[in-house]
Short mmCIF file of C-alpha atoms in Angstrom, two decimals:
data_model
loop_
_atom_site.label_atom_id
_atom_site.label_comp_id
_atom_site.label_asym_id
_atom_site.label_seq_id
_atom_site.Cartn_x
_atom_site.Cartn_y
_atom_site.Cartn_z
CA MET A 1 -81.62 -68.08 109.97
CA GLY A 2 -78.41 -68.09 108.36
CA VAL A 3 -77.29 -69.58 105.31
CA ALA A 4 -75.19 -72.85 105.27
CA TYR A 5 -72.30 -73.34 101.79
CA VAL A 6 -70.76 -76.37 100.75
CA ILE A 7 -66.69 -75.73 100.08
CA THR A 8 -66.13 -78.97 97.49
CA SER A 9 -63.89 -79.47 94.65
CA GLY A 10 -64.13 -83.49 93.85
CA LYS A 11 -60.27 -83.75 93.79
CA GLY A 12 -58.20 -82.97 96.44
CA GLY A 13 -55.86 -81.01 97.28
CA VAL A 14 -56.90 -78.28 95.79
CA GLY A 15 -57.62 -76.11 98.85
CA LYS A 16 -60.78 -76.71 100.03
CA THR A 17 -60.11 -76.94 104.14
CA THR A 18 -57.58 -73.66 103.33
CA THR A 19 -60.67 -71.45 101.70
CA THR A 20 -62.97 -72.83 104.39
CA ALA A 21 -60.88 -71.76 107.10
CA ASN A 22 -60.11 -68.71 105.81
CA LEU A 23 -63.31 -67.51 104.88
CA GLY A 24 -64.88 -68.49 108.22
CA THR A 25 -61.94 -66.29 109.18
CA SER A 26 -63.05 -63.20 107.22
CA LEU A 27 -66.48 -63.72 107.71
CA ALA A 28 -65.71 -63.86 111.95
CA LEU A 29 -63.90 -60.39 111.34
CA LEU A 30 -66.95 -58.67 109.55
CA GLY A 31 -68.56 -59.52 112.65
CA LYS A 32 -70.62 -62.44 111.84
CA ARG A 33 -71.27 -65.28 113.47
CA VAL A 34 -69.77 -68.29 111.69
CA ALA A 35 -69.91 -72.08 112.28
CA VAL A 36 -67.28 -74.14 109.82
CA VAL A 37 -67.83 -77.83 109.60
CA ASP A 38 -65.33 -80.83 108.89
CA ALA A 39 -67.09 -82.76 106.83
CA ASP A 40 -64.16 -84.91 106.23
CA THR A 41 -64.73 -88.02 108.82
CA GLY A 42 -61.55 -89.98 108.67
CA LEU A 43 -59.46 -87.67 106.98
CA ARG A 44 -59.81 -84.33 109.41
CA ASN A 45 -57.71 -81.23 108.70
CA LEU A 46 -60.33 -78.33 109.41
CA ASP A 47 -59.21 -78.20 112.75
CA VAL A 48 -55.66 -78.80 111.93
CA VAL A 49 -55.16 -75.34 109.52
CA MET A 50 -57.84 -73.41 112.18
CA GLY A 51 -55.18 -74.54 114.56
CA LEU A 52 -57.68 -75.77 116.91
CA GLU A 53 -56.67 -79.34 116.99
CA ASN A 54 -55.98 -79.55 120.81
CA ARG A 55 -59.32 -78.52 122.12
CA ILE A 56 -61.20 -80.93 120.36
CA VAL A 57 -63.53 -82.92 122.95
CA TYR A 58 -66.32 -83.95 121.09
CA ASP A 59 -67.00 -84.14 117.91
CA LEU A 60 -69.78 -84.38 114.98
CA VAL A 61 -69.61 -88.40 114.88
CA ASP A 62 -70.64 -87.83 119.42
CA VAL A 63 -73.17 -85.29 118.89
CA VAL A 64 -75.04 -87.75 115.91
CA ASP A 65 -74.68 -90.67 118.35
CA GLY A 66 -76.17 -88.85 120.62
CA LEU A 67 -72.93 -88.75 123.03
CA CYS A 68 -73.25 -84.71 123.36
CA ARG A 69 -75.20 -82.33 122.48
CA LEU A 70 -74.19 -80.40 119.38
CA LYS A 71 -73.42 -76.95 121.75
CA GLN A 72 -70.82 -79.25 123.33
CA ALA A 73 -69.15 -80.28 120.17
CA LEU A 74 -68.67 -76.85 119.12
CA ILE A 75 -65.35 -75.19 119.57
CA ARG A 76 -64.76 -71.61 119.74
CA ASP A 77 -62.29 -69.54 118.53
CA LYS A 78 -60.54 -67.44 120.94
CA ARG A 79 -59.10 -65.16 118.55
CA PHE A 80 -62.10 -63.86 116.91
CA GLU A 81 -65.01 -63.29 117.72
CA GLY A 82 -67.93 -65.33 116.73
CA LEU A 83 -65.91 -67.96 115.02
CA TYR A 84 -66.74 -71.70 115.97
CA LEU A 85 -65.54 -74.84 114.66
CA LEU A 86 -67.52 -78.28 114.56
CA PRO A 87 -64.74 -80.53 113.90
CA THR A 88 -65.44 -84.75 113.52
CA ALA A 89 -63.83 -87.71 114.03
CA GLN A 90 -60.48 -88.88 112.89
CA THR A 91 -61.07 -92.68 114.26
CA LYS A 92 -64.61 -92.88 112.59
CA GLU A 93 -65.43 -93.73 108.88
CA LYS A 94 -67.34 -91.24 106.63
CA THR A 95 -70.53 -94.11 106.91
CA SER A 96 -70.73 -93.05 110.19
CA VAL A 97 -72.85 -90.48 109.44
CA ARG A 98 -75.76 -90.18 107.69
CA PRO A 99 -77.27 -87.51 104.99
CA GLU A 100 -80.21 -86.72 107.11
CA GLN A 101 -78.51 -86.48 110.12
CA MET A 102 -76.25 -83.95 108.25
CA GLN A 103 -79.12 -82.03 107.46
CA LYS A 104 -80.34 -81.72 111.00
CA ILE A 105 -77.23 -80.63 112.35
CA CYS A 106 -76.80 -77.70 109.50
CA ASP A 107 -80.54 -76.74 110.18
CA GLU A 108 -79.90 -76.83 114.21
CA LEU A 109 -76.70 -74.34 112.95
CA LYS A 110 -78.29 -72.09 110.99
CA GLN A 111 -80.49 -71.46 113.21
CA GLU A 112 -77.38 -69.89 115.43
CA PHE A 113 -75.42 -68.34 112.96
CA ASP A 114 -75.01 -65.69 109.93
CA PHE A 115 -72.76 -68.74 107.77
CA VAL A 116 -72.40 -72.96 108.05
CA LEU A 117 -69.41 -73.29 105.66
CA ILE A 118 -69.28 -76.78 105.35
CA ASP A 119 -66.24 -78.66 104.23
CA CYS A 120 -66.41 -80.86 101.97
CA PRO A 121 -64.03 -84.43 101.37
CA ALA A 122 -62.59 -84.67 97.72
CA GLY A 123 -64.68 -87.66 95.98
CA ILE A 124 -68.00 -88.26 95.07
CA GLU A 125 -69.14 -90.49 97.64
CA ARG A 126 -70.73 -90.59 101.27
CA GLY A 127 -68.86 -87.83 102.66
CA PHE A 128 -69.50 -86.01 99.45
CA GLU A 129 -73.31 -86.42 99.96
CA ASN A 130 -73.31 -86.38 103.63
CA ALA A 131 -71.30 -82.61 102.86
CA VAL A 132 -74.26 -81.28 100.13
CA ALA A 133 -77.09 -82.89 102.46
CA GLY A 134 -77.91 -79.43 104.92
CA ALA A 135 -75.72 -76.98 102.10
CA ASP A 136 -78.20 -74.06 100.35
CA LYS A 137 -75.20 -72.86 98.15
CA ALA A 138 -72.14 -74.11 97.17
CA ILE A 139 -68.75 -73.06 96.82
CA VAL A 140 -66.55 -74.91 93.92
CA VAL A 141 -62.96 -75.18 94.30
CA THR A 142 -60.68 -75.61 91.70
CA VAL A 143 -56.85 -75.04 90.23
CA PRO A 144 -56.01 -73.97 87.27
CA GLU A 145 -55.02 -77.75 85.90
CA VAL A 146 -57.02 -79.69 83.40
CA SER A 147 -57.73 -82.50 85.64
CA ALA A 148 -59.35 -80.12 88.84
CA VAL A 149 -61.10 -78.19 86.13
CA ARG A 150 -62.43 -81.90 84.80
CA ASP A 151 -63.57 -83.00 88.56
CA ALA A 152 -64.75 -79.71 89.68
CA ASP A 153 -67.41 -79.98 85.86
CA ARG A 154 -68.75 -83.49 87.56
CA ILE A 155 -69.50 -82.17 90.77
CA ILE A 156 -71.34 -79.21 89.45
CA GLY A 157 -73.41 -81.53 87.73
CA LYS A 158 -73.70 -83.91 91.46
CA LEU A 159 -74.55 -80.77 93.03
CA GLU A 160 -77.06 -80.01 89.93
CA ALA A 161 -78.44 -82.76 90.04
CA ARG A 162 -79.09 -82.46 93.83
CA GLY A 163 -81.03 -79.10 93.23
CA LEU A 164 -78.39 -76.83 94.56
CA THR A 165 -77.88 -74.90 91.39
CA ASP A 166 -76.72 -72.11 93.68
CA HIS A 167 -73.04 -72.31 92.88
CA GLN A 168 -70.12 -70.38 92.59
CA LEU A 169 -66.31 -71.00 91.74
CA ILE A 170 -63.14 -70.08 93.27
CA ILE A 171 -60.14 -70.59 91.19
CA ASN A 172 -57.03 -71.40 93.66
CA ARG A 173 -53.49 -70.87 93.24
CA LEU A 174 -53.14 -68.55 90.12
CA LYS A 175 -49.76 -67.96 89.06
CA ALA A 176 -50.76 -64.75 86.94
CA ASP A 177 -47.03 -65.04 84.89
CA MET A 178 -47.89 -68.24 83.50
CA ALA A 179 -51.32 -67.82 83.08
CA LYS A 180 -50.44 -64.68 80.82
CA ARG A 181 -47.49 -66.71 79.28
CA GLY A 182 -50.42 -69.62 77.94
CA ASP A 183 -48.81 -72.04 80.01
CA MET A 184 -51.54 -72.36 82.62
CA LEU A 185 -55.07 -72.32 81.97
CA ASN A 186 -56.45 -68.79 82.75
CA ILE A 187 -59.76 -67.68 83.85
CA ASP A 188 -61.79 -67.15 81.12
CA ASP A 189 -61.31 -70.76 79.73
CA MET A 190 -62.38 -72.15 82.96
CA ILE A 191 -65.71 -70.19 83.23
CA ASP A 192 -66.08 -71.01 79.99
CA ILE A 193 -65.65 -75.09 80.40
CA LEU A 194 -67.63 -74.68 83.54
CA SER A 195 -70.45 -71.87 83.10
CA ILE A 196 -70.65 -70.99 86.26
CA LYS A 197 -70.12 -67.45 88.31
CA LEU A 198 -66.62 -66.27 89.66
CA LEU A 199 -66.88 -65.59 93.21
CA GLY A 200 -62.85 -65.25 93.06
CA VAL A 201 -59.57 -65.99 92.45
CA ILE A 202 -56.88 -66.41 94.68
CA PRO A 203 -53.03 -65.83 93.42
CA ASP A 204 -50.59 -68.60 94.40
CA ASP A 205 -48.62 -67.62 97.85
CA GLU A 206 -45.81 -69.09 100.04
CA LYS A 207 -47.51 -67.46 103.11
CA ILE A 208 -50.19 -70.21 102.82
CA ILE A 209 -48.34 -73.08 102.93
CA VAL A 210 -46.48 -71.18 106.43
CA SER A 211 -50.19 -70.13 107.79
CA THR A 212 -51.49 -73.69 107.73
CA ASN A 213 -48.88 -75.45 109.07
CA ARG A 214 -48.60 -72.53 111.90
CA GLY A 215 -52.56 -73.31 112.38
CA GLU A 216 -53.15 -69.01 111.83
CA PRO A 217 -55.54 -68.33 108.80
CA VAL A 218 -53.92 -66.03 106.32
CA VAL A 219 -56.19 -63.26 106.49
CA THR A 220 -55.11 -62.17 109.35
CA ASP A 221 -51.64 -61.15 107.22
CA GLN A 222 -52.14 -57.97 105.51
CA GLU A 223 -49.73 -58.58 103.43
CA SER A 224 -50.60 -61.30 101.94
CA LEU A 225 -52.02 -60.94 98.51
CA ALA A 226 -53.88 -64.03 99.01
CA GLY A 227 -55.29 -63.32 102.26
CA LYS A 228 -56.48 -60.05 100.86
CA ALA A 229 -58.65 -62.31 97.85
CA TYR A 230 -60.07 -64.25 100.59
CA ARG A 231 -61.07 -61.13 102.47
CA ASN A 232 -63.09 -59.75 99.31
CA ILE A 233 -64.59 -63.02 98.83
CA ALA A 234 -65.91 -62.93 102.31
CA ARG A 235 -67.21 -59.11 101.54
CA ARG A 236 -69.15 -60.62 98.35
CA LEU A 237 -70.56 -63.28 100.08
CA THR A 238 -71.81 -60.97 102.63
CA GLY A 239 -73.83 -59.09 99.85
CA GLU A 240 -71.10 -56.58 99.13
CA LYS A 241 -69.61 -55.61 95.67
CA VAL A 242 -65.73 -55.67 95.52
CA PRO A 243 -64.38 -55.62 92.13
CA PHE A 244 -61.55 -58.08 91.16
CA LEU A 245 -58.03 -58.17 92.51
CA ASN A 246 -55.59 -57.64 89.49
CA ILE A 247 -53.07 -60.40 91.02
CA GLU A 248 -50.94 -59.42 87.78
CA ASP A 249 -50.02 -55.69 88.77
CA GLU A 250 -50.57 -56.32 92.82
CA GLU A 251 -47.76 -59.07 92.30
CA ASN A 252 -45.74 -56.44 90.54
CA HIS A 253 -46.25 -54.09 93.55
CA GLY A 254 -45.65 -56.51 96.02
CA PHE A 255 -42.66 -57.30 94.26
CA LEU A 256 -41.50 -53.69 93.94
CA LYS A 257 -42.27 -53.17 97.67
CA GLY A 258 -40.23 -56.34 98.48
CA PHE A 259 -37.89 -55.20 96.69
CA PHE A 260 -37.71 -51.20 98.43
CA LYS A 261 -38.00 -53.00 101.70
CA LYS A 262 -34.64 -54.43 101.16
CA LEU A 263 -33.08 -51.78 99.93
CA PHE A 264 -33.55 -50.03 102.82
CA ARG A 265 -33.23 -52.45 105.29
CA LYS A 266 -29.39 -52.12 103.92
CA MET B 1 -106.74 -104.89 72.29
CA GLU B 2 -106.39 -101.37 72.55
CA SER B 3 -106.65 -98.96 75.26
CA GLY B 4 -106.11 -95.52 74.98
CA ASN B 5 -101.85 -95.85 74.22
CA ILE B 6 -101.97 -98.81 75.16
CA LEU B 7 -101.64 -101.87 73.04
CA PHE B 8 -101.23 -105.31 73.90
CA LYS B 9 -100.24 -108.12 70.95
CA GLY B 10 -99.82 -111.22 71.78
CA THR B 11 -96.72 -113.52 70.45
CA LYS B 12 -95.38 -117.13 70.80
CA ASP B 13 -93.02 -115.62 73.17
CA GLY B 14 -95.43 -113.51 75.75
CA VAL B 15 -97.40 -110.24 75.78
CA ILE B 16 -96.05 -107.23 74.00
CA VAL B 17 -97.13 -104.27 75.78
CA MET B 18 -96.96 -101.41 73.61
CA VAL B 19 -96.66 -97.74 75.16
CA ARG B 20 -97.33 -94.92 72.97
CA GLY B 21 -97.99 -91.36 72.81
CA ASN B 22 -96.58 -88.38 75.13
CA SER B 23 -98.49 -88.94 78.10
CA ASP B 24 -97.23 -88.60 81.45
CA TYR B 25 -95.41 -91.68 83.19
CA LEU B 26 -98.66 -91.47 86.04
CA SER B 27 -101.44 -91.84 83.10
CA VAL B 28 -99.73 -94.40 81.61
CA GLU B 29 -98.80 -96.59 84.53
CA GLN B 30 -102.55 -95.95 85.51
CA ALA B 31 -103.99 -97.23 81.85
CA LEU B 32 -102.08 -100.08 82.43
CA LYS B 33 -102.99 -100.79 86.14
CA ASP B 34 -106.54 -100.61 84.78
CA LYS B 35 -106.07 -103.20 81.79
CA LEU B 36 -104.32 -105.56 83.99
CA HIS B 37 -107.16 -105.70 86.96
CA LYS B 38 -109.94 -106.08 84.10
CA ALA B 39 -108.18 -109.12 82.17
CA GLY B 40 -108.05 -110.19 85.93
CA ASN B 41 -106.13 -113.20 86.39
CA PHE B 42 -105.44 -113.74 82.81
CA PHE B 43 -102.27 -112.36 82.57
CA LYS B 44 -101.10 -113.52 85.85
CA GLY B 45 -97.50 -115.55 85.28
CA SER B 46 -97.49 -114.62 82.05
CA LYS B 47 -94.44 -112.90 80.52
CA LEU B 48 -95.25 -108.87 79.55
CA TYR B 49 -92.83 -107.12 77.39
CA ILE B 50 -93.25 -103.59 77.87
CA ASP B 51 -92.29 -101.53 75.05
CA PHE B 52 -91.64 -98.13 75.90
CA SER B 53 -89.80 -96.87 72.44
CA HIS B 54 -92.61 -94.80 71.29
CA ALA B 55 -92.85 -93.17 74.37
CA ASP B 56 -91.62 -90.48 76.26
CA ILE B 57 -90.60 -91.76 79.66
CA ASP B 58 -87.61 -91.91 81.79
CA GLU B 59 -85.16 -94.96 82.12
CA GLU B 60 -85.87 -94.11 85.62
CA GLN B 61 -90.17 -93.40 85.19
CA GLN B 62 -89.84 -97.08 83.07
CA SER B 63 -88.56 -98.71 85.69
CA ILE B 64 -91.34 -97.29 88.18
CA ILE B 65 -93.87 -98.79 86.23
CA LYS B 66 -92.20 -101.81 85.74
CA ASN B 67 -91.57 -102.43 89.02
CA GLN B 68 -95.54 -101.80 90.48
CA ILE B 69 -96.85 -103.92 88.01
CA MET B 70 -94.66 -106.91 88.34
CA LYS B 71 -95.16 -106.69 92.11
CA ASP B 72 -98.51 -105.54 91.69
CA TYR B 73 -99.82 -108.28 88.96
CA CYS B 74 -98.02 -110.80 89.23
CA VAL B 75 -96.26 -111.09 86.05
CA ALA B 76 -92.43 -110.93 84.66
CA ILE B 77 -91.72 -108.39 82.97
CA LYS B 78 -88.82 -108.54 80.67
CA ASP B 79 -87.15 -106.17 78.51
CA ILE B 80 -87.75 -105.71 74.70
CA ASP B 81 -84.68 -103.64 73.59
CA ALA B 82 -86.49 -102.30 70.00
CA GLY B 83 -83.97 -99.48 69.81
CA LYS B 84 -81.04 -102.09 69.89
CA ASN B 85 -82.64 -104.64 67.39
CA LYS B 86 -84.01 -102.18 64.75
CA MET B 87 -81.77 -99.75 63.45
CA PHE B 88 -82.98 -95.79 63.68
CA THR B 89 -84.20 -94.22 60.37
CA GLY B 90 -85.28 -91.22 61.59
CA THR B 91 -82.03 -89.17 60.64
CA TYR B 92 -84.32 -87.29 58.35
CA GLU B 93 -87.12 -86.87 60.33
CA GLY B 94 -87.60 -88.52 63.25
CA ARG B 95 -88.18 -88.36 67.67
CA THR B 96 -85.56 -85.93 68.93
CA ARG B 97 -84.90 -85.49 72.24
CA PHE B 98 -83.94 -81.56 73.41
CA ILE B 99 -81.51 -81.12 76.24
CA LYS B 100 -81.52 -77.78 77.74
CA GLY B 101 -78.23 -77.08 79.92
CA THR B 102 -74.62 -78.25 80.19
CA VAL B 103 -73.95 -82.05 80.06
CA ARG B 104 -71.37 -82.20 82.32
CA SER B 105 -68.14 -84.41 83.26
CA GLY B 106 -69.49 -88.29 84.50
CA GLN B 107 -72.77 -87.49 82.82
CA ASN B 108 -74.60 -89.64 80.07
CA ILE B 109 -77.08 -88.71 77.47
CA GLU B 110 -78.95 -91.77 75.69
CA PHE B 111 -81.53 -91.76 73.36
CA TRP B 112 -82.63 -94.27 70.64
CA GLY B 113 -83.64 -90.73 68.23
CA ASN B 114 -82.27 -87.77 67.45
CA ILE B 115 -80.59 -86.04 69.95
CA VAL B 116 -80.38 -81.66 70.34
CA ILE B 117 -78.30 -80.19 73.21
CA ILE B 118 -78.55 -76.70 73.75
CA GLY B 119 -75.63 -75.81 75.74
CA ASP B 120 -72.24 -77.32 75.99
CA VAL B 121 -71.05 -81.17 76.35
CA ASN B 122 -68.26 -81.07 78.49
CA ALA B 123 -65.43 -83.56 78.31
CA GLY B 124 -65.81 -86.65 80.71
CA SER B 125 -69.27 -86.99 79.59
CA GLN B 126 -70.97 -89.33 76.92
CA VAL B 127 -74.12 -88.85 74.39
CA VAL B 128 -75.54 -91.34 72.17
CA ALA B 129 -77.70 -91.15 69.92
CA GLY B 130 -79.94 -93.64 67.50
CA GLY B 131 -79.80 -90.63 65.16
CA ASN B 132 -78.06 -87.08 64.11
CA ILE B 133 -76.63 -85.11 67.55
CA ILE B 134 -76.68 -81.17 67.11
CA VAL B 135 -74.99 -79.44 69.95
CA LEU B 136 -75.55 -75.38 70.31
CA GLY B 137 -72.30 -75.32 72.43
CA ALA B 138 -69.09 -75.82 72.93
CA LEU B 139 -68.98 -80.11 72.44
CA ARG B 140 -65.59 -81.39 74.21
CA GLY B 141 -66.83 -85.22 75.29
CA MET B 142 -67.87 -88.29 73.69
CA VAL B 143 -70.75 -88.84 71.37
CA HIS B 144 -72.00 -91.34 69.62
CA ALA B 145 -74.33 -90.60 66.32
CA GLY B 146 -76.49 -93.08 64.74
CA ALA B 147 -75.47 -95.85 67.12
CA SER B 148 -77.98 -98.20 66.22
CA GLY B 149 -76.06 -98.54 63.05
CA ASN B 150 -77.37 -95.85 61.25
CA GLU B 151 -74.22 -93.87 59.30
CA LYS B 152 -76.21 -91.45 57.73
CA GLY B 153 -76.21 -89.82 61.44
CA ILE B 154 -74.09 -86.65 61.61
CA ILE B 155 -72.82 -84.63 64.45
CA ALA B 156 -72.76 -80.85 64.27
CA ALA B 157 -71.44 -78.06 67.14
CA TYR B 158 -70.70 -74.86 66.66
CA SER B 159 -67.17 -75.50 68.44
CA LEU B 160 -66.65 -79.29 67.60
CA GLN B 161 -62.99 -79.96 69.91
CA PRO B 162 -64.64 -83.87 71.22
CA THR B 163 -62.10 -86.57 73.08
CA GLN B 164 -63.68 -89.12 70.73
CA LEU B 165 -66.23 -89.20 67.61
CA ARG B 166 -68.38 -92.64 66.63
CA ILE B 167 -70.88 -93.30 64.49
CA ALA B 168 -72.32 -96.03 63.89
CA GLY B 169 -69.36 -98.49 63.79
CA ILE B 170 -66.38 -96.06 62.94
CA ILE B 171 -64.44 -94.23 65.44
CA SER B 172 -62.68 -91.10 65.46
CA ARG B 173 -60.42 -89.28 67.69
CA ALA B 174 -59.08 -85.86 67.96
CA PRO B 175 -55.62 -85.69 66.84
CA ASP B 176 -52.84 -85.81 69.42
CA GLY B 177 -50.72 -82.54 70.73
CA GLU B 178 -52.10 -78.91 71.06
CA ASN B 179 -56.34 -78.76 70.63
CA VAL B 180 -56.92 -76.33 68.65
CA LYS B 181 -60.42 -74.41 68.37
CA PRO B 182 -62.52 -74.26 65.81
CA LYS B 183 -63.59 -70.52 64.35
CA CYS B 184 -66.71 -71.91 62.43
CA PRO B 185 -69.06 -74.57 64.11
CA GLU B 186 -68.21 -77.92 61.82
CA LEU B 187 -70.10 -80.91 60.89
CA ALA B 188 -69.10 -84.69 61.33
CA ARG B 189 -70.57 -87.35 58.90
CA VAL B 190 -69.94 -90.52 57.57
CA LYS B 191 -68.06 -90.55 53.78
CA ASP B 192 -66.40 -93.84 52.37
CA LYS B 193 -66.55 -95.35 55.83
CA ARG B 194 -64.66 -93.11 57.85
CA ILE B 195 -65.80 -89.97 59.70
CA ILE B 196 -64.83 -86.74 57.98
CA ILE B 197 -65.33 -83.44 59.61
CA GLU B 198 -66.25 -80.13 57.64
CA PRO B 199 -66.71 -76.76 58.44
CA TYR B 200 -70.53 -75.60 58.07
CA VAL B 201 -71.70 -73.59 55.28
CA PRO B 202 -75.50 -73.77 55.21
CA ASP B 203 -75.54 -75.20 51.65
CA LYS B 204 -73.01 -77.49 52.02
CA PHE B 205 -74.52 -80.17 53.55
CA TYR B 206 -75.80 -82.37 50.85
CA ASP B 207 -76.54 -86.24 51.55
#
C-alpha cells in the first residue's frame, strides 16, 4: 500500500507542477513505482511538463464518468521505469470531479503504486478540495516572496482543518546571493512564520525553464543544481536522511566549474 | 423553570432559554429536547431565544442544536446577541478561551470573553475578543480586543508585529516602511483614547 502526497501552494506559478514532475521522476529513478496525478482540470500542465501530452487518450474525468477503466487512463512514461501519469481533461471544469470520486481513485492507485503524487491547482476552491481528498500527506511549495508565503500559510490552515497534519515545505526558486544580502526572505524566516517542517530548498535555476519547455524533467540533468536538490528531496521521501544542500557554496562551485570549462574550451 | 443547566425565562418578546455550564453540546441538546418534550405542545409556534453566551459551545454546534430544535418542535429560534449588546467586563476576571496552535491566514477567531493563544497569530488572520488578547508567540495578524466596547482590554504578545491593532473603537496600525522585529514582549493598551505600546515589564502594568 503506497502513500498519496498532494503537492499544493495556494498561489499559482510557484512550481507545483514542476515539483510534481521532478519528484515523480526522481522517485521512479530510485526504483519506486510512482503515479503522478494532474488534479488541475481545465488548466492541465503536468502532461506538458512531462512531455506526455500527445499520448493522452483517456483522462481522469473519463475515469470518473465511467468511460474507461483507471488502467486505461494511466500513461506509462517509457523513459523511466515505473513512472505513470494520470492526466486530467482540458475541456472540462473542476466541478466535473467530486472529492469522493477523487478519493476512490487515489485509494485504487495506492494499491498499485508506492507513491501517488497529486498536482494540486492554485486556489482554495473545488480544485483544491478534489486534490486533497485522497491525500495522506501534503507537500507545500512556496517561493521566497511575501505573497507566496501568505498563501502557503492559508493553505496549511486549510490542510490542518481537513486533518492533513503531516505536511512539509519545499522552498522553491531561492536565490542564495539575494537571501544573503537580505533582499529576499530567508529560509529561517519562512520556517518561523509557517511553523512547518522543511523538506528541501530548490535553488533558482534557468535549466528548469529549458527542461519544462522540452518536457524533460531536470532531475535527469546531472549538472543542474535544482535537479540535484529534487533528487535529494525524493531520497528524503523514501525515508533516507540526506543533508541539505549548501546552495551558496554549490553555486560558487558551479560558477567556478563553468569558468574553468570556458577556460579549457579556449 | 430550571432543569440542570438550562433555564427558561418568559419575556414579552418570547421565551429566553439560557444555556449554562461546561457540558458538551450533545447533553445540552438532550436536556433541551427533554424539557421541550415534557412541555408537549406548549411551546409550539412560539419564539425561542437561545442564549449560549454562558456556555462553552462553539458556533457550529450551536447551529446544530438550533436546527434540531427548530425541526423537531415547530418553534421559531431567534438569535440573542448577548455579547453584542452587553459590554464584556471580565478583563480582570472572566471567561477565557485558550487556543493551542498557530492561527493562520484566513482563520477567524471570535470569542465574547478573553482569548489566550498558545502559538503564533499569522498575517491575514483575525482574532476578535470581548476582553484581553494574549499571544504566547508572534502576533502578525489583525486583533481586536475589547470588541464589545471595553477600553480596558489589552493586547500582549511575545513579538508584537501586527498588521492592525484595535481596542474597543480605537484602531491603530503598524507604521509604514520596514517592519522591525521587537526585541522583547510588548503590551498594547488604551491611554487617553489612543493605543499605546510599551515593552512588557512585569511591574509596569497598572490599570
